[in-house]
Amino acid sequence: MRNYLLLTPGPLSTSESVRQAMLQDWCTWDKDYNEGVVTVIREQLLKLAGLDGEYTTVLLQGSGTYAVEATLSCAVRPQDKLLIVANGAYGKRMGDIARRHGLNHVLVSLKETAPVTPEAVRRALEEHPDITHLAMVHCETTTGILNPVEAVARAIRGRGLTFIVDAMSSFGGIPIDIRKLGIDFLVSSANKCIQGVPGFGFVIARRSFLSRCEGVSRSLSLDLYDQWAEMEKGHGKWRFTSPTHVVRAFFQAVKELEDEGGVEARHDRYRENHAALVEGMRRSGFRTLLPDELQSPIITSFLYPEEDFDFQKFYEALKERGFVIYPGKISEAPTFRIGNIGDVFPDDFRRLAEAVADIRRNK
């Protein structure tokens, strides 16, 4: 039984069947696990993305940031130069990764409430014509903004750049045409829109680009190429101990995504969740941080309704009623965030709206 609904961008509320999938133990050397679970997951991820053998998938232990770090530190070689365009904490984190690894890079930091635009990318490329790689976040959960990855892709088409997209909070919940957009590396995580539990990230990569990563990494555990080579050779075998229970839960989560009708159907549900949330919160006097046209259906930031608003008190009152939300993460204004993803539905957000209205009446 659930203790509360996690209305966060991950970890998130999972289905009972996903949680039950973790009750069986698995051997990391066994064919039933490597070929029957891991290999199938790798194939299913390509199917979800509408891709074929031109692309491949790599699973990597750890949170999504581990997979982002593995990708940047392997894809950007010493002779390359990386452009990171950031409008939130997760874009800036890519800058931190680049600095730690000594990557030749340029970080362009935009306002947290402004999208990554083609114009910003073009300006940076004009100022730094030796750029070889571009990295950006698709859905920046710092605010909930949905960056126009399609427009950016059009702006860089024909320039020969390697395109790296952090789709942590969007893959599986927002349709993304990876091939059409020319994305070479897309990074996401088990505990986001596919609605698994935390424990591993994954990378969908163009095979020809991933092949160039051999011998580039200065890390053992984050060597994306070596992880991929082992999975290819070993039919799903991981180099080091894999999070078996988490992987089996993800296997179930992918099945449930397919049963729901795929990414389009899940996107529709998330949009309905967001609409129900915003409608209810606005009735109680809350305003969204972002204008509707910039807002993703993944997570929504709300401004404090008054200067003396006590977020911790509000948080605890909601938790007592069975809902857990997120504090804000931006510096421009006092906010809090509510996630719309996971095994949650429009009626859950209508119940949340009733709880919020009751709390506001009795404050």
PDB file of C-alpha atoms in Angstrom, residues 135-341:
ATOM      1  CA  ALA A 135      24.469  19.555 -25.155  1.00  0.00           C
ATOM      2  CA  MET A 136      21.140  20.753 -23.758  1.00  0.00           C
ATOM      3  CA  VAL A 137      18.312  19.669 -21.469  1.00  0.00           C
ATOM      4  CA  HIS A 138      14.941  18.938 -23.053  1.00  0.00           C
ATOM      5  CA  CYS A 139      12.659  19.337 -20.031  1.00  0.00           C
ATOM      6  CA  GLU A 140      14.394  21.409 -17.352  1.00  0.00           C
ATOM      7  CA  THR A 141      12.727  20.338 -14.111  1.00  0.00           C
ATOM      8  CA  THR A 142      14.252  23.263 -12.234  1.00  0.00           C
ATOM      9  CA  THR A 143      11.184  25.170 -13.432  1.00  0.00           C
ATOM     10  CA  GLY A 144       9.233  22.737 -15.608  1.00  0.00           C
ATOM     11  CA  ILE A 145      10.153  24.566 -18.822  1.00  0.00           C
ATOM     12  CA  LEU A 146      10.071  22.554 -22.051  1.00  0.00           C
ATOM     13  CA  ASN A 147      12.966  23.618 -24.243  1.00  0.00           C
ATOM     14  CA  PRO A 148      12.262  23.654 -28.010  1.00  0.00           C
ATOM     15  CA  VAL A 149      14.613  20.850 -28.975  1.00  0.00           C
ATOM     16  CA  GLU A 150      13.015  20.644 -32.433  1.00  0.00           C
ATOM     17  CA  ALA A 151      13.825  24.286 -33.229  1.00  0.00           C
ATOM     18  CA  VAL A 152      17.385  23.896 -31.931  1.00  0.00           C
ATOM     19  CA  ALA A 153      17.820  20.767 -34.050  1.00  0.00           C
ATOM     20  CA  ARG A 154      16.777  22.692 -37.153  1.00  0.00           C
ATOM     21  CA  ALA A 155      19.215  25.487 -36.308  1.00  0.00           C
ATOM     22  CA  ILE A 156      22.234  23.161 -36.115  1.00  0.00           C
ATOM     23  CA  ARG A 157      21.326  20.855 -39.004  1.00  0.00           C
ATOM     24  CA  GLY A 158      24.156  20.574 -41.499  1.00  0.00           C
ATOM     25  CA  ARG A 159      26.804  21.955 -39.132  1.00  0.00           C
ATOM     26  CA  GLY A 160      28.284  18.548 -38.337  1.00  0.00           C
ATOM     27  CA  LEU A 161      27.771  18.878 -34.578  1.00  0.00           C
ATOM     28  CA  THR A 162      27.340  15.938 -32.236  1.00  0.00           C
ATOM     29  CA  PHE A 163      23.977  16.545 -30.558  1.00  0.00           C
ATOM     30  CA  ILE A 164      23.602  15.394 -26.930  1.00  0.00           C
ATOM     31  CA  VAL A 165      20.195  15.726 -25.262  1.00  0.00           C
ATOM     32  CA  ASP A 166      19.417  15.234 -21.588  1.00  0.00           C
ATOM     33  CA  ALA A 167      15.882  13.852 -21.916  1.00  0.00           C
ATOM     34  CA  MET A 168      15.848  12.690 -18.305  1.00  0.00           C
ATOM     35  CA  SER A 169      12.346  13.953 -17.551  1.00  0.00           C
ATOM     36  CA  SER A 170      10.826  13.700 -21.011  1.00  0.00           C
ATOM     37  CA  PHE A 171      11.704  10.396 -22.703  1.00  0.00           C
ATOM     38  CA  GLY A 172       8.744   8.048 -22.482  1.00  0.00           C
ATOM     39  CA  GLY A 173       6.340  10.859 -21.588  1.00  0.00           C
ATOM     40  CA  ILE A 174       6.811  13.320 -24.459  1.00  0.00           C
ATOM     41  CA  PRO A 175       7.171  12.149 -28.079  1.00  0.00           C
ATOM     42  CA  ILE A 176      10.734  12.700 -29.376  1.00  0.00           C
ATOM     43  CA  ASP A 177      11.753  11.826 -32.950  1.00  0.00           C
ATOM     44  CA  ILE A 178      15.405  11.091 -32.223  1.00  0.00           C
ATOM     45  CA  ARG A 179      16.411  10.301 -35.806  1.00  0.00           C
ATOM     46  CA  LYS A 180      14.569  13.243 -37.372  1.00  0.00           C
ATOM     47  CA  LEU A 181      16.094  15.641 -34.835  1.00  0.00           C
ATOM     48  CA  GLY A 182      19.566  14.290 -35.459  1.00  0.00           C
ATOM     49  CA  ILE A 183      20.152  13.429 -31.815  1.00  0.00           C
ATOM     50  CA  ASP A 184      23.314  11.375 -31.438  1.00  0.00           C
ATOM     51  CA  PHE A 185      23.151  10.705 -27.685  1.00  0.00           C
ATOM     52  CA  LEU A 186      19.922  10.841 -25.663  1.00  0.00           C
ATOM     53  CA  VAL A 187      20.148  10.265 -21.912  1.00  0.00           C
ATOM     54  CA  SER A 188      17.330   9.319 -19.562  1.00  0.00           C
ATOM     55  CA  SER A 189      16.627   7.397 -16.350  1.00  0.00           C
ATOM     56  CA  ALA A 190      14.608   4.460 -15.068  1.00  0.00           C
ATOM     57  CA  ASN A 191      12.597   6.467 -12.538  1.00  0.00           C
ATOM     58  CA  LYS A 192      11.062   9.131 -14.759  1.00  0.00           C
ATOM     59  CA  CYS A 193       8.374   8.909 -17.441  1.00  0.00           C
ATOM     60  CA  ILE A 194       8.720   5.157 -17.949  1.00  0.00           C
ATOM     61  CA  GLN A 195       7.685   4.947 -14.275  1.00  0.00           C
ATOM     62  CA  GLY A 196      10.275   2.556 -12.910  1.00  0.00           C
ATOM     63  CA  VAL A 197      12.250   2.983  -9.693  1.00  0.00           C
ATOM     64  CA  PRO A 198      15.670   4.649  -9.128  1.00  0.00           C
ATOM     65  CA  GLY A 199      18.846   2.698  -9.763  1.00  0.00           C
ATOM     66  CA  PHE A 200      20.045   3.079 -13.345  1.00  0.00           C
ATOM     67  CA  GLY A 201      20.152   5.440 -16.279  1.00  0.00           C
ATOM     68  CA  PHE A 202      20.275   4.658 -19.963  1.00  0.00           C
ATOM     69  CA  VAL A 203      21.683   6.153 -23.143  1.00  0.00           C
ATOM     70  CA  ILE A 204      20.266   5.792 -26.633  1.00  0.00           C
ATOM     71  CA  ALA A 205      23.170   6.423 -29.002  1.00  0.00           C
ATOM     72  CA  ARG A 206      23.997   6.338 -32.661  1.00  0.00           C
ATOM     73  CA  ARG A 207      26.257   3.288 -33.041  1.00  0.00           C
ATOM     74  CA  SER A 208      28.772   5.071 -35.250  1.00  0.00           C
ATOM     75  CA  PHE A 209      29.174   7.865 -32.679  1.00  0.00           C
ATOM     76  CA  LEU A 210      29.395   5.520 -29.706  1.00  0.00           C
ATOM     77  CA  SER A 211      32.130   3.564 -31.509  1.00  0.00           C
ATOM     78  CA  ARG A 212      34.302   6.706 -31.451  1.00  0.00           C
ATOM     79  CA  CYS A 213      34.225   6.666 -27.634  1.00  0.00           C
ATOM     80  CA  GLU A 214      36.565   3.698 -27.254  1.00  0.00           C
ATOM     81  CA  GLY A 215      39.441   4.564 -24.949  1.00  0.00           C
ATOM     82  CA  VAL A 216      38.265   8.119 -24.302  1.00  0.00           C
ATOM     83  CA  SER A 217      36.932   7.821 -20.741  1.00  0.00           C
ATOM     84  CA  ARG A 218      39.248   8.501 -17.823  1.00  0.00           C
ATOM     85  CA  SER A 219      36.809   6.701 -15.494  1.00  0.00           C
ATOM     86  CA  LEU A 220      36.476   2.965 -15.058  1.00  0.00           C
ATOM     87  CA  SER A 221      32.887   2.721 -13.849  1.00  0.00           C
ATOM     88  CA  LEU A 222      31.588   5.521 -16.108  1.00  0.00           C
ATOM     89  CA  ASP A 223      33.145   4.234 -19.314  1.00  0.00           C
ATOM     90  CA  LEU A 224      30.085   4.201 -21.556  1.00  0.00           C
ATOM     91  CA  TYR A 225      31.883   2.494 -24.426  1.00  0.00           C
ATOM     92  CA  ASP A 226      33.166  -0.374 -22.280  1.00  0.00           C
ATOM     93  CA  GLN A 227      29.703  -0.831 -20.741  1.00  0.00           C
ATOM     94  CA  TRP A 228      28.169  -1.010 -24.213  1.00  0.00           C
ATOM     95  CA  ALA A 229      30.837  -3.392 -25.519  1.00  0.00           C
ATOM     96  CA  GLU A 230      30.259  -5.758 -22.589  1.00  0.00           C
ATOM     97  CA  MET A 231      26.482  -5.704 -23.082  1.00  0.00           C
ATOM     98  CA  GLU A 232      26.884  -6.405 -26.792  1.00  0.00           C
ATOM     99  CA  LYS A 233      29.383  -9.225 -26.289  1.00  0.00           C
ATOM    100  CA  GLY A 234      27.733 -10.681 -23.187  1.00  0.00           C
ATOM    101  CA  HIS A 235      24.122 -10.522 -24.447  1.00  0.00           C
ATOM    102  CA  GLY A 236      22.977  -8.112 -21.762  1.00  0.00           C
ATOM    103  CA  LYS A 237      25.697  -8.692 -19.180  1.00  0.00           C
ATOM    104  CA  TRP A 238      26.802  -5.659 -17.130  1.00  0.00           C
ATOM    105  CA  ARG A 239      30.500  -5.074 -16.337  1.00  0.00           C
ATOM    106  CA  PHE A 240      29.834  -4.754 -12.613  1.00  0.00           C
ATOM    107  CA  THR A 241      26.969  -5.830 -10.346  1.00  0.00           C
ATOM    108  CA  SER A 242      23.736  -4.595 -11.873  1.00  0.00           C
ATOM    109  CA  PRO A 243      20.706  -3.378  -9.858  1.00  0.00           C
ATOM    110  CA  THR A 244      18.756  -6.535 -10.671  1.00  0.00           C
ATOM    111  CA  HIS A 245      15.548  -5.720  -8.792  1.00  0.00           C
ATOM    112  CA  VAL A 246      15.400  -2.242 -10.297  1.00  0.00           C
ATOM    113  CA  VAL A 247      16.002  -3.637 -13.787  1.00  0.00           C
ATOM    114  CA  ARG A 248      13.201  -6.168 -13.383  1.00  0.00           C
ATOM    115  CA  ALA A 249      10.863  -3.405 -12.173  1.00  0.00           C
ATOM    116  CA  PHE A 250      11.773  -1.379 -15.276  1.00  0.00           C
ATOM    117  CA  PHE A 251      10.993  -4.390 -17.464  1.00  0.00           C
ATOM    118  CA  GLN A 252       7.490  -4.371 -15.986  1.00  0.00           C
ATOM    119  CA  ALA A 253       7.202  -0.583 -16.308  1.00  0.00           C
ATOM    120  CA  VAL A 254       8.016  -0.700 -20.032  1.00  0.00           C
ATOM    121  CA  LYS A 255       5.305  -3.322 -20.508  1.00  0.00           C
ATOM    122  CA  GLU A 256       2.815  -1.077 -18.730  1.00  0.00           C
ATOM    123  CA  LEU A 257       3.792   1.865 -20.927  1.00  0.00           C
ATOM    124  CA  GLU A 258       3.074  -0.244 -23.998  1.00  0.00           C
ATOM    125  CA  ASP A 259      -0.225  -1.441 -22.487  1.00  0.00           C
ATOM    126  CA  GLU A 260      -1.246   2.192 -21.868  1.00  0.00           C
ATOM    127  CA  GLY A 261      -0.905   2.907 -25.568  1.00  0.00           C
ATOM    128  CA  GLY A 262       2.697   4.047 -25.814  1.00  0.00           C
ATOM    129  CA  VAL A 263       4.343   7.425 -25.433  1.00  0.00           C
ATOM    130  CA  GLU A 264       1.531   9.387 -27.099  1.00  0.00           C
ATOM    131  CA  ALA A 265      -1.087   7.992 -24.703  1.00  0.00           C
ATOM    132  CA  ARG A 266       1.109   8.643 -21.667  1.00  0.00           C
ATOM    133  CA  HIS A 267       1.773  12.175 -22.901  1.00  0.00           C
ATOM    134  CA  ASP A 268      -1.981  12.733 -23.115  1.00  0.00           C
ATOM    135  CA  ARG A 269      -2.449  11.555 -19.517  1.00  0.00           C
ATOM    136  CA  TYR A 270       0.346  13.773 -18.247  1.00  0.00           C
ATOM    137  CA  ARG A 271      -1.196  16.768 -20.023  1.00  0.00           C
ATOM    138  CA  GLU A 272      -4.565  15.990 -18.430  1.00  0.00           C
ATOM    139  CA  ASN A 273      -2.840  15.709 -15.042  1.00  0.00           C
ATOM    140  CA  HIS A 274      -1.197  19.093 -15.567  1.00  0.00           C
ATOM    141  CA  ALA A 275      -4.457  20.724 -16.686  1.00  0.00           C
ATOM    142  CA  ALA A 276      -6.336  19.403 -13.649  1.00  0.00           C
ATOM    143  CA  LEU A 277      -3.533  20.540 -11.346  1.00  0.00           C
ATOM    144  CA  VAL A 278      -3.283  24.083 -12.720  1.00  0.00           C
ATOM    145  CA  GLU A 279      -7.024  24.583 -12.794  1.00  0.00           C
ATOM    146  CA  GLY A 280      -7.355  23.533  -9.157  1.00  0.00           C
ATOM    147  CA  MET A 281      -4.359  25.510  -7.928  1.00  0.00           C
ATOM    148  CA  ARG A 282      -5.497  28.681  -9.675  1.00  0.00           C
ATOM    149  CA  ARG A 283      -8.882  28.370  -7.996  1.00  0.00           C
ATOM    150  CA  SER A 284      -7.026  28.497  -4.666  1.00  0.00           C
ATOM    151  CA  GLY A 285      -5.130  31.643  -5.618  1.00  0.00           C
ATOM    152  CA  PHE A 286      -1.836  30.173  -6.857  1.00  0.00           C
ATOM    153  CA  ARG A 287      -0.087  31.406 -10.007  1.00  0.00           C
ATOM    154  CA  THR A 288       2.252  29.391 -12.208  1.00  0.00           C
ATOM    155  CA  LEU A 289       5.834  30.591 -12.570  1.00  0.00           C
ATOM    156  CA  LEU A 290       5.891  30.016 -16.320  1.00  0.00           C
ATOM    157  CA  PRO A 291       3.467  31.128 -19.024  1.00  0.00           C
ATOM    158  CA  ASP A 292       1.415  28.251 -20.379  1.00  0.00           C
ATOM    159  CA  GLU A 293       3.239  28.225 -23.736  1.00  0.00           C
ATOM    160  CA  LEU A 294       6.594  27.398 -22.083  1.00  0.00           C
ATOM    161  CA  GLN A 295       5.244  24.860 -19.618  1.00  0.00           C
ATOM    162  CA  SER A 296       5.898  21.131 -19.889  1.00  0.00           C
ATOM    163  CA  PRO A 297       3.369  18.560 -18.645  1.00  0.00           C
ATOM    164  CA  ILE A 298       6.088  17.015 -16.460  1.00  0.00           C
ATOM    165  CA  ILE A 299       6.374  19.307 -13.430  1.00  0.00           C
ATOM    166  CA  THR A 300       4.810  22.672 -12.613  1.00  0.00           C
ATOM    167  CA  SER A 301       6.289  25.508 -10.552  1.00  0.00           C
ATOM    168  CA  PHE A 302       3.974  27.730  -8.516  1.00  0.00           C
ATOM    169  CA  LEU A 303       4.774  31.106  -7.000  1.00  0.00           C
ATOM    170  CA  TYR A 304       4.216  31.672  -3.310  1.00  0.00           C
ATOM    171  CA  PRO A 305       0.738  33.268  -2.990  1.00  0.00           C
ATOM    172  CA  GLU A 306       1.856  35.819  -0.379  1.00  0.00           C
ATOM    173  CA  GLU A 307       5.119  37.012   1.157  1.00  0.00           C
ATOM    174  CA  ASP A 308       4.595  35.217   4.469  1.00  0.00           C
ATOM    175  CA  PHE A 309       3.610  31.896   2.838  1.00  0.00           C
ATOM    176  CA  ASP A 310       4.990  29.042   4.954  1.00  0.00           C
ATOM    177  CA  PHE A 311       5.968  26.320   2.494  1.00  0.00           C
ATOM    178  CA  GLN A 312       7.035  23.823   5.165  1.00  0.00           C
ATOM    179  CA  LYS A 313       3.681  24.120   6.921  1.00  0.00           C
ATOM    180  CA  PHE A 314       1.872  23.756   3.578  1.00  0.00           C
ATOM    181  CA  TYR A 315       4.044  20.739   2.702  1.00  0.00           C
ATOM    182  CA  GLU A 316       3.322  18.987   6.006  1.00  0.00           C
ATOM    183  CA  ALA A 317      -0.419  19.663   5.705  1.00  0.00           C
ATOM    184  CA  LEU A 318      -0.464  18.109   2.237  1.00  0.00           C
ATOM    185  CA  LYS A 319       1.609  15.146   3.400  1.00  0.00           C
ATOM    186  CA  GLU A 320      -0.933  14.471   6.175  1.00  0.00           C
ATOM    187  CA  ARG A 321      -3.553  14.300   3.407  1.00  0.00           C
ATOM    188  CA  GLY A 322      -1.503  11.847   1.337  1.00  0.00           C
ATOM    189  CA  PHE A 323       0.422  14.097  -1.085  1.00  0.00           C
ATOM    190  CA  VAL A 324       4.154  14.866  -1.206  1.00  0.00           C
ATOM    191  CA  ILE A 325       5.374  17.771  -3.340  1.00  0.00           C
ATOM    192  CA  TYR A 326       8.748  19.457  -4.060  1.00  0.00           C
ATOM    193  CA  PRO A 327      10.308  22.708  -2.840  1.00  0.00           C
ATOM    194  CA  GLY A 328      11.363  25.281  -5.433  1.00  0.00           C
ATOM    195  CA  LYS A 329      14.791  25.299  -7.034  1.00  0.00           C
ATOM    196  CA  ILE A 330      15.174  28.706  -8.682  1.00  0.00           C
ATOM    197  CA  SER A 331      16.763  31.921  -7.482  1.00  0.00           C
ATOM    198  CA  GLU A 332      14.464  34.381  -9.276  1.00  0.00           C
ATOM    199  CA  ALA A 333      11.385  33.926  -7.098  1.00  0.00           C
ATOM    200  CA  PRO A 334      10.095  31.843  -4.157  1.00  0.00           C
ATOM    201  CA  THR A 335       8.370  28.800  -5.645  1.00  0.00           C
ATOM    202  CA  PHE A 336       7.426  25.200  -5.050  1.00  0.00           C
ATOM    203  CA  ARG A 337       6.904  22.418  -7.579  1.00  0.00           C
ATOM    204  CA  ILE A 338       4.354  19.685  -8.182  1.00  0.00           C
ATOM    205  CA  GLY A 339       5.115  16.756 -10.487  1.00  0.00           C
ATOM    206  CA  ASN A 340       2.514  15.423 -12.905  1.00  0.00           C
ATOM    207  CA  ILE A 341       4.226  12.152 -13.832  1.00  0.00           C
TER     208      ILE A 341
END
